[in-house]
Coordinates of C-alpha atoms in Angstrom, one line a residue:
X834 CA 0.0 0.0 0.0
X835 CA 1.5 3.8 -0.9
X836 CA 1.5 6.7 1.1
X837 CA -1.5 9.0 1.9
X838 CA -2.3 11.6 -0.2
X839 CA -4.2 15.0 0.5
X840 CA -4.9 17.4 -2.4
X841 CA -5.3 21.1 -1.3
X842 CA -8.1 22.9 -3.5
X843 CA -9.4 26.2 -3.9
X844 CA -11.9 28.3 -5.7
X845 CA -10.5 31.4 -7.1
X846 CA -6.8 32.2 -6.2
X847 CA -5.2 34.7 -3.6
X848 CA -7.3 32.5 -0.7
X849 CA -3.6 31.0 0.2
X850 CA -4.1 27.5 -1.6
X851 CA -0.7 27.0 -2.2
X852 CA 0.8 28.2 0.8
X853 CA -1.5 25.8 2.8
X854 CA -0.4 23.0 0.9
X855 CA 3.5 24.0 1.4
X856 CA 2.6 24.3 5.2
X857 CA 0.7 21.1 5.5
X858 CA 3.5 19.3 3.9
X859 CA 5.8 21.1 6.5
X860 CA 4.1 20.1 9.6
X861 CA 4.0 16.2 8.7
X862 CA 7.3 16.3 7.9
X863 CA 8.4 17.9 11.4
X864 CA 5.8 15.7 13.1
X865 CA 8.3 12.6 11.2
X866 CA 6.5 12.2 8.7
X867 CA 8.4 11.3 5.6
X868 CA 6.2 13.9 3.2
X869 CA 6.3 15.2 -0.8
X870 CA 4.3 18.0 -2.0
X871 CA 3.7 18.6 -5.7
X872 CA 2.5 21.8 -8.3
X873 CA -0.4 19.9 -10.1
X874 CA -1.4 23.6 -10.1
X875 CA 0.1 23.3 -14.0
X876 CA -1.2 26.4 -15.4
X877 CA -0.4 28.4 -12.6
X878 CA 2.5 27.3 -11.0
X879 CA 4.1 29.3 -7.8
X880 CA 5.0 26.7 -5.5
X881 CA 9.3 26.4 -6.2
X882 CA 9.3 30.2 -5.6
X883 CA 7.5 30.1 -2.2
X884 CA 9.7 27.2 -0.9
X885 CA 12.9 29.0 -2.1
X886 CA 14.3 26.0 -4.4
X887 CA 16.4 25.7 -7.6
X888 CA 15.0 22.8 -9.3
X889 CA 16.8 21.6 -12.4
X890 CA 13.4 19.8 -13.8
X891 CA 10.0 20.3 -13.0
X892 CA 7.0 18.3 -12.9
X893 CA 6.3 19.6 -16.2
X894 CA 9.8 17.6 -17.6
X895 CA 8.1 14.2 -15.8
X896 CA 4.8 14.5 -17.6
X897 CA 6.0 15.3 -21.0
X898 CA 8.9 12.6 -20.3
X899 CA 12.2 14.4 -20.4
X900 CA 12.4 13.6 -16.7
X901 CA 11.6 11.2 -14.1
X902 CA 10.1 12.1 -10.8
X903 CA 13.4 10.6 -8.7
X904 CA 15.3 13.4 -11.7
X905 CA 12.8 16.2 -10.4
X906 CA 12.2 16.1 -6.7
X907 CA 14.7 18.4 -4.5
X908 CA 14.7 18.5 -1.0
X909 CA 13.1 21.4 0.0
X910 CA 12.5 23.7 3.6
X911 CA 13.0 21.3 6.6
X912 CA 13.5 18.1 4.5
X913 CA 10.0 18.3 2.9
X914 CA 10.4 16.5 -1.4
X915 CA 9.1 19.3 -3.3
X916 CA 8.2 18.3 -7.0
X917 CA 7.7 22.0 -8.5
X918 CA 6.6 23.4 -11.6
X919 CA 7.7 25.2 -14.2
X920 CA 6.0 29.0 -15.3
X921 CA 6.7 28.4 -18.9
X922 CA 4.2 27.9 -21.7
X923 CA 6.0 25.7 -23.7
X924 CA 6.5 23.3 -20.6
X925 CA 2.1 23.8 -19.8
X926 CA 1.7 22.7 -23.6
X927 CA 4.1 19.9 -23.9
X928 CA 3.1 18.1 -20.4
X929 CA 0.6 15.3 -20.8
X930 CA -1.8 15.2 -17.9
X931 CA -2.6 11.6 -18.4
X932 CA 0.8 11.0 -16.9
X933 CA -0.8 12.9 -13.6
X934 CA -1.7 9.4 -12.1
X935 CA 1.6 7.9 -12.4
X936 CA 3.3 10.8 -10.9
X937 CA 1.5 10.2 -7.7
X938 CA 1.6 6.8 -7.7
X939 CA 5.6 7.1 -7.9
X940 CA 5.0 9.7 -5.0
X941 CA 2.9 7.9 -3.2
X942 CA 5.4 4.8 -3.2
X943 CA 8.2 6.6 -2.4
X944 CA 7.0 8.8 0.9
X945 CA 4.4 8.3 3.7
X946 CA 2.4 11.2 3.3
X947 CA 1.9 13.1 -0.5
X948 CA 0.4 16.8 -0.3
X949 CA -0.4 18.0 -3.8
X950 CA -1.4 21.8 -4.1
X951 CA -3.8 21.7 -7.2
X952 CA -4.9 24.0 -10.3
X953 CA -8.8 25.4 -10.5
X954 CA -11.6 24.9 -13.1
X955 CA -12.9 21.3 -14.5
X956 CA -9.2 20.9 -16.7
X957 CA -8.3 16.9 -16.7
X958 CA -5.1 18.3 -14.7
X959 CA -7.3 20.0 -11.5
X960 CA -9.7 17.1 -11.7
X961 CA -6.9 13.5 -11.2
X962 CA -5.7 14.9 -7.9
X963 CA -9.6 15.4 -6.5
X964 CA -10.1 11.4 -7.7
X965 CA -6.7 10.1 -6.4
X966 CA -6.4 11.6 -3.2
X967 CA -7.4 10.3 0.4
X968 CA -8.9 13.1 1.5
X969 CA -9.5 17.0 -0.4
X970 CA -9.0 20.0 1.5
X971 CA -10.6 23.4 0.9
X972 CA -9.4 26.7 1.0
X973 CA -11.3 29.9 1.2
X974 CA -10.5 33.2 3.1
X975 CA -14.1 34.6 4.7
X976 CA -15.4 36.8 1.7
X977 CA -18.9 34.8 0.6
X978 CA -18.1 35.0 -3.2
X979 CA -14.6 33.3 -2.3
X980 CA -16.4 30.8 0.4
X981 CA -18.8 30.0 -2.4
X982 CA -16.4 29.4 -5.3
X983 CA -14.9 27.1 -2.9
X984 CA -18.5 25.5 -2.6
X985 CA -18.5 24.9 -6.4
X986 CA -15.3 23.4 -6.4
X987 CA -16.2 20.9 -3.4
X988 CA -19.3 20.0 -5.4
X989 CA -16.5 18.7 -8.5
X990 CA -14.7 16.9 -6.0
X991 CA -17.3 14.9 -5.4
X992 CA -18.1 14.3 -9.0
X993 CA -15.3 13.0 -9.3
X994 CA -15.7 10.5 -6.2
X995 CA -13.3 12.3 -4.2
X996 CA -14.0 13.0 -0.2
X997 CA -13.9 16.7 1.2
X998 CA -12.4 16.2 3.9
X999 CA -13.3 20.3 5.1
X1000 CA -12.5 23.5 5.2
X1001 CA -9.4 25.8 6.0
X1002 CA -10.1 29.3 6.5
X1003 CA -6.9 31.7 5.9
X1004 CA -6.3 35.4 6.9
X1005 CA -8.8 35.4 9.6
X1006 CA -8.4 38.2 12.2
X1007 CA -10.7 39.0 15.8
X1008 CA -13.7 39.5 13.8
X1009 CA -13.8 36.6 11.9
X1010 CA -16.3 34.4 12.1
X1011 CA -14.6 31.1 10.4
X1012 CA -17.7 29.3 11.5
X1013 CA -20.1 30.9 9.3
X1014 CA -17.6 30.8 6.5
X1015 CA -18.0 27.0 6.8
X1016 CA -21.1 27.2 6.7
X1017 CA -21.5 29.0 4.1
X1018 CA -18.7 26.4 2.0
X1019 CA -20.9 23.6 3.6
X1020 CA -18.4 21.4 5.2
X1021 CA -16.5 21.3 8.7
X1022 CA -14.1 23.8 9.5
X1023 CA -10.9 22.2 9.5
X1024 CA -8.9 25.6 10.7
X1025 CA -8.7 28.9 11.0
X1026 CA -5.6 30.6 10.2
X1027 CA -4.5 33.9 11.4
X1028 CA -2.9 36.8 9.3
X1029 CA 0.6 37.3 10.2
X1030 CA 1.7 40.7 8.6
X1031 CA 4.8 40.5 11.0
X1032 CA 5.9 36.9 9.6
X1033 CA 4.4 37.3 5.5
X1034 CA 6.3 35.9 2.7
X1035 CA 8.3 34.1 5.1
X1036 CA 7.7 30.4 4.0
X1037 CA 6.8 27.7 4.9
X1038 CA 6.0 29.6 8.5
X1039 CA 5.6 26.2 10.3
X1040 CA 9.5 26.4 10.4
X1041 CA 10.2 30.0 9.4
X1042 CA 7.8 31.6 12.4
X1043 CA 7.1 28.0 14.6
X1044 CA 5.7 30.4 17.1
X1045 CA 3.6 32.8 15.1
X1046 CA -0.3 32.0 15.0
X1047 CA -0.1 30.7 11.5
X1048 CA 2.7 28.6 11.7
X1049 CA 0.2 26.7 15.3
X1050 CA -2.7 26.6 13.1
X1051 CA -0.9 24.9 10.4
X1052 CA 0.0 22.6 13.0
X1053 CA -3.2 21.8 14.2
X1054 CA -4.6 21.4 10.6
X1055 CA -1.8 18.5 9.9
X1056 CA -3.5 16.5 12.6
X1057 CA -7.3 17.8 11.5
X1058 CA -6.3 16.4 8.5
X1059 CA -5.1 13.1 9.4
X1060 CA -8.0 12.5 11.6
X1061 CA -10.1 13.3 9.3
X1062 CA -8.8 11.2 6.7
X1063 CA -7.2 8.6 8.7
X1064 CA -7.2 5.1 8.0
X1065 CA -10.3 4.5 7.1
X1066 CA -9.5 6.4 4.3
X1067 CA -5.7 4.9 3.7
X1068 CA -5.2 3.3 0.0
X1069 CA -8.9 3.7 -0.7
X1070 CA -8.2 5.9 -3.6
X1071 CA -5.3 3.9 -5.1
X1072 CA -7.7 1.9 -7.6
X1073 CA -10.1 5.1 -8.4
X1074 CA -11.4 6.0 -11.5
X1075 CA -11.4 9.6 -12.6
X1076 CA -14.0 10.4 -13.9
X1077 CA -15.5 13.2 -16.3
X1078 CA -18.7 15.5 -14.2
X1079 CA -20.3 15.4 -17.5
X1080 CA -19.9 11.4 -16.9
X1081 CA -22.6 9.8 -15.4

């Protein structure tokens, strides 16, 4: 049996999608966790240049085959694999996406825990991680339209037989009510986590700013997240279909 895998989702971007995945994949790591994370976000990749790595291939290279995933994983912040992308269009065009699945079953073999921060929109790409991971977890700051794009997105997850596992709420402050936010989302608050002006752009804050009230919430999110998808939910996904939501 591989390792877990949790895909980190969003609705639109700028709700922190990709630096909850980077601090997910952090805090299982410094919890001893053996722990990858990977750009499926293809289209929009950002995930090398917030954990501060030189990569010589991408996961771009492993999809359109000039590279294998061993060739494009570096060790990244606190000895977290980091597969990255690549922000080149030639590199979106040439990857194949039908190589997604065996990307993260290579992952999956090769580390306990697999955090893949994914793309938006119904794209072959955004919809394999939904299908093929344990457990999905949403992203959304507290603005409604944000909270329900994130709604949307939940709804495709589940066309494509994946499991919401809940939602994170980022950039919350005194008056937030992460709560209602959920609510409004429709599925379990997962976390809340703070904004930090004093610690931003400093990634992943889990090692960075171990004290600040992100870097604690991120913390408490890793275990949400494995008890939430614990393992009852272990290797379920390994012999998923993805499917089309026009499928029926």
């Amino acid at each position: 049996m591989g390792g877990t895998m949790y895909a980190v989702a969003g609705g639109k971007g700028g709700v922190g999608k990709t630096t909850t995945a980077l601090n997910l994949a952090a805090a299982f790591e410094t919890g001893g966790t053996d722990t990858a994370v990977v750009d499926a976000d293809l289209e929009m990749t950002n995930l090398g240049d917030l954990a501060g790595i030189d990569n010589e291939h991408s996961v771009h290279d492993v999809l359109s085959g000039r590279a294998t995933v061993e060739e494009a994983t570096v060790e990244g912040p606190g000895g977290v694999t980091v597969l990255a992308g690549e922000d080149n269009i030639d590199a979106v065009r040439r990857a194949e996406t039908a190589r997604l699945r065996d990307v993260f079953h290579t992952l999956r073999t090769n580390h306990e825990t697999v955090v893949a921060d994914t793309g938006a929109g119904l794209t072959h790409a955004a919809l394999v991680p939904y299908g093929l991971a344990d457990g999905v977890v949403m992203v959304t700051t507290d603005n409604e339209v944000a909270a329900l794009d994130v709604a949307k997105t939940a709804e495709m997850v589940r066309e494509v037989d994946g499991t919401v596992l809940g939602v994170v709420v980022t950039r919350t402050s005194e008056g937030t009510d992460a709560d209602a936010t959920a609510d409004t989302v429709g599925e379990p608050l997962l976390e809340s986590v703070p904004e930090a002006p004093d610690v931003a752009g400093e990634e992943p804050m889990v090692l960075t700013a171990p004290g600040s009230g992100p870097a604690q919430a991120y913390q408490l999110l890793a275990g949400s997240v494995e008890a939430a998808g614990g393992p009852a939910h272990e290797g379920e996904s390994s012999g998923k279909r993805v499917r089309s939501p026009t499928q029926d």
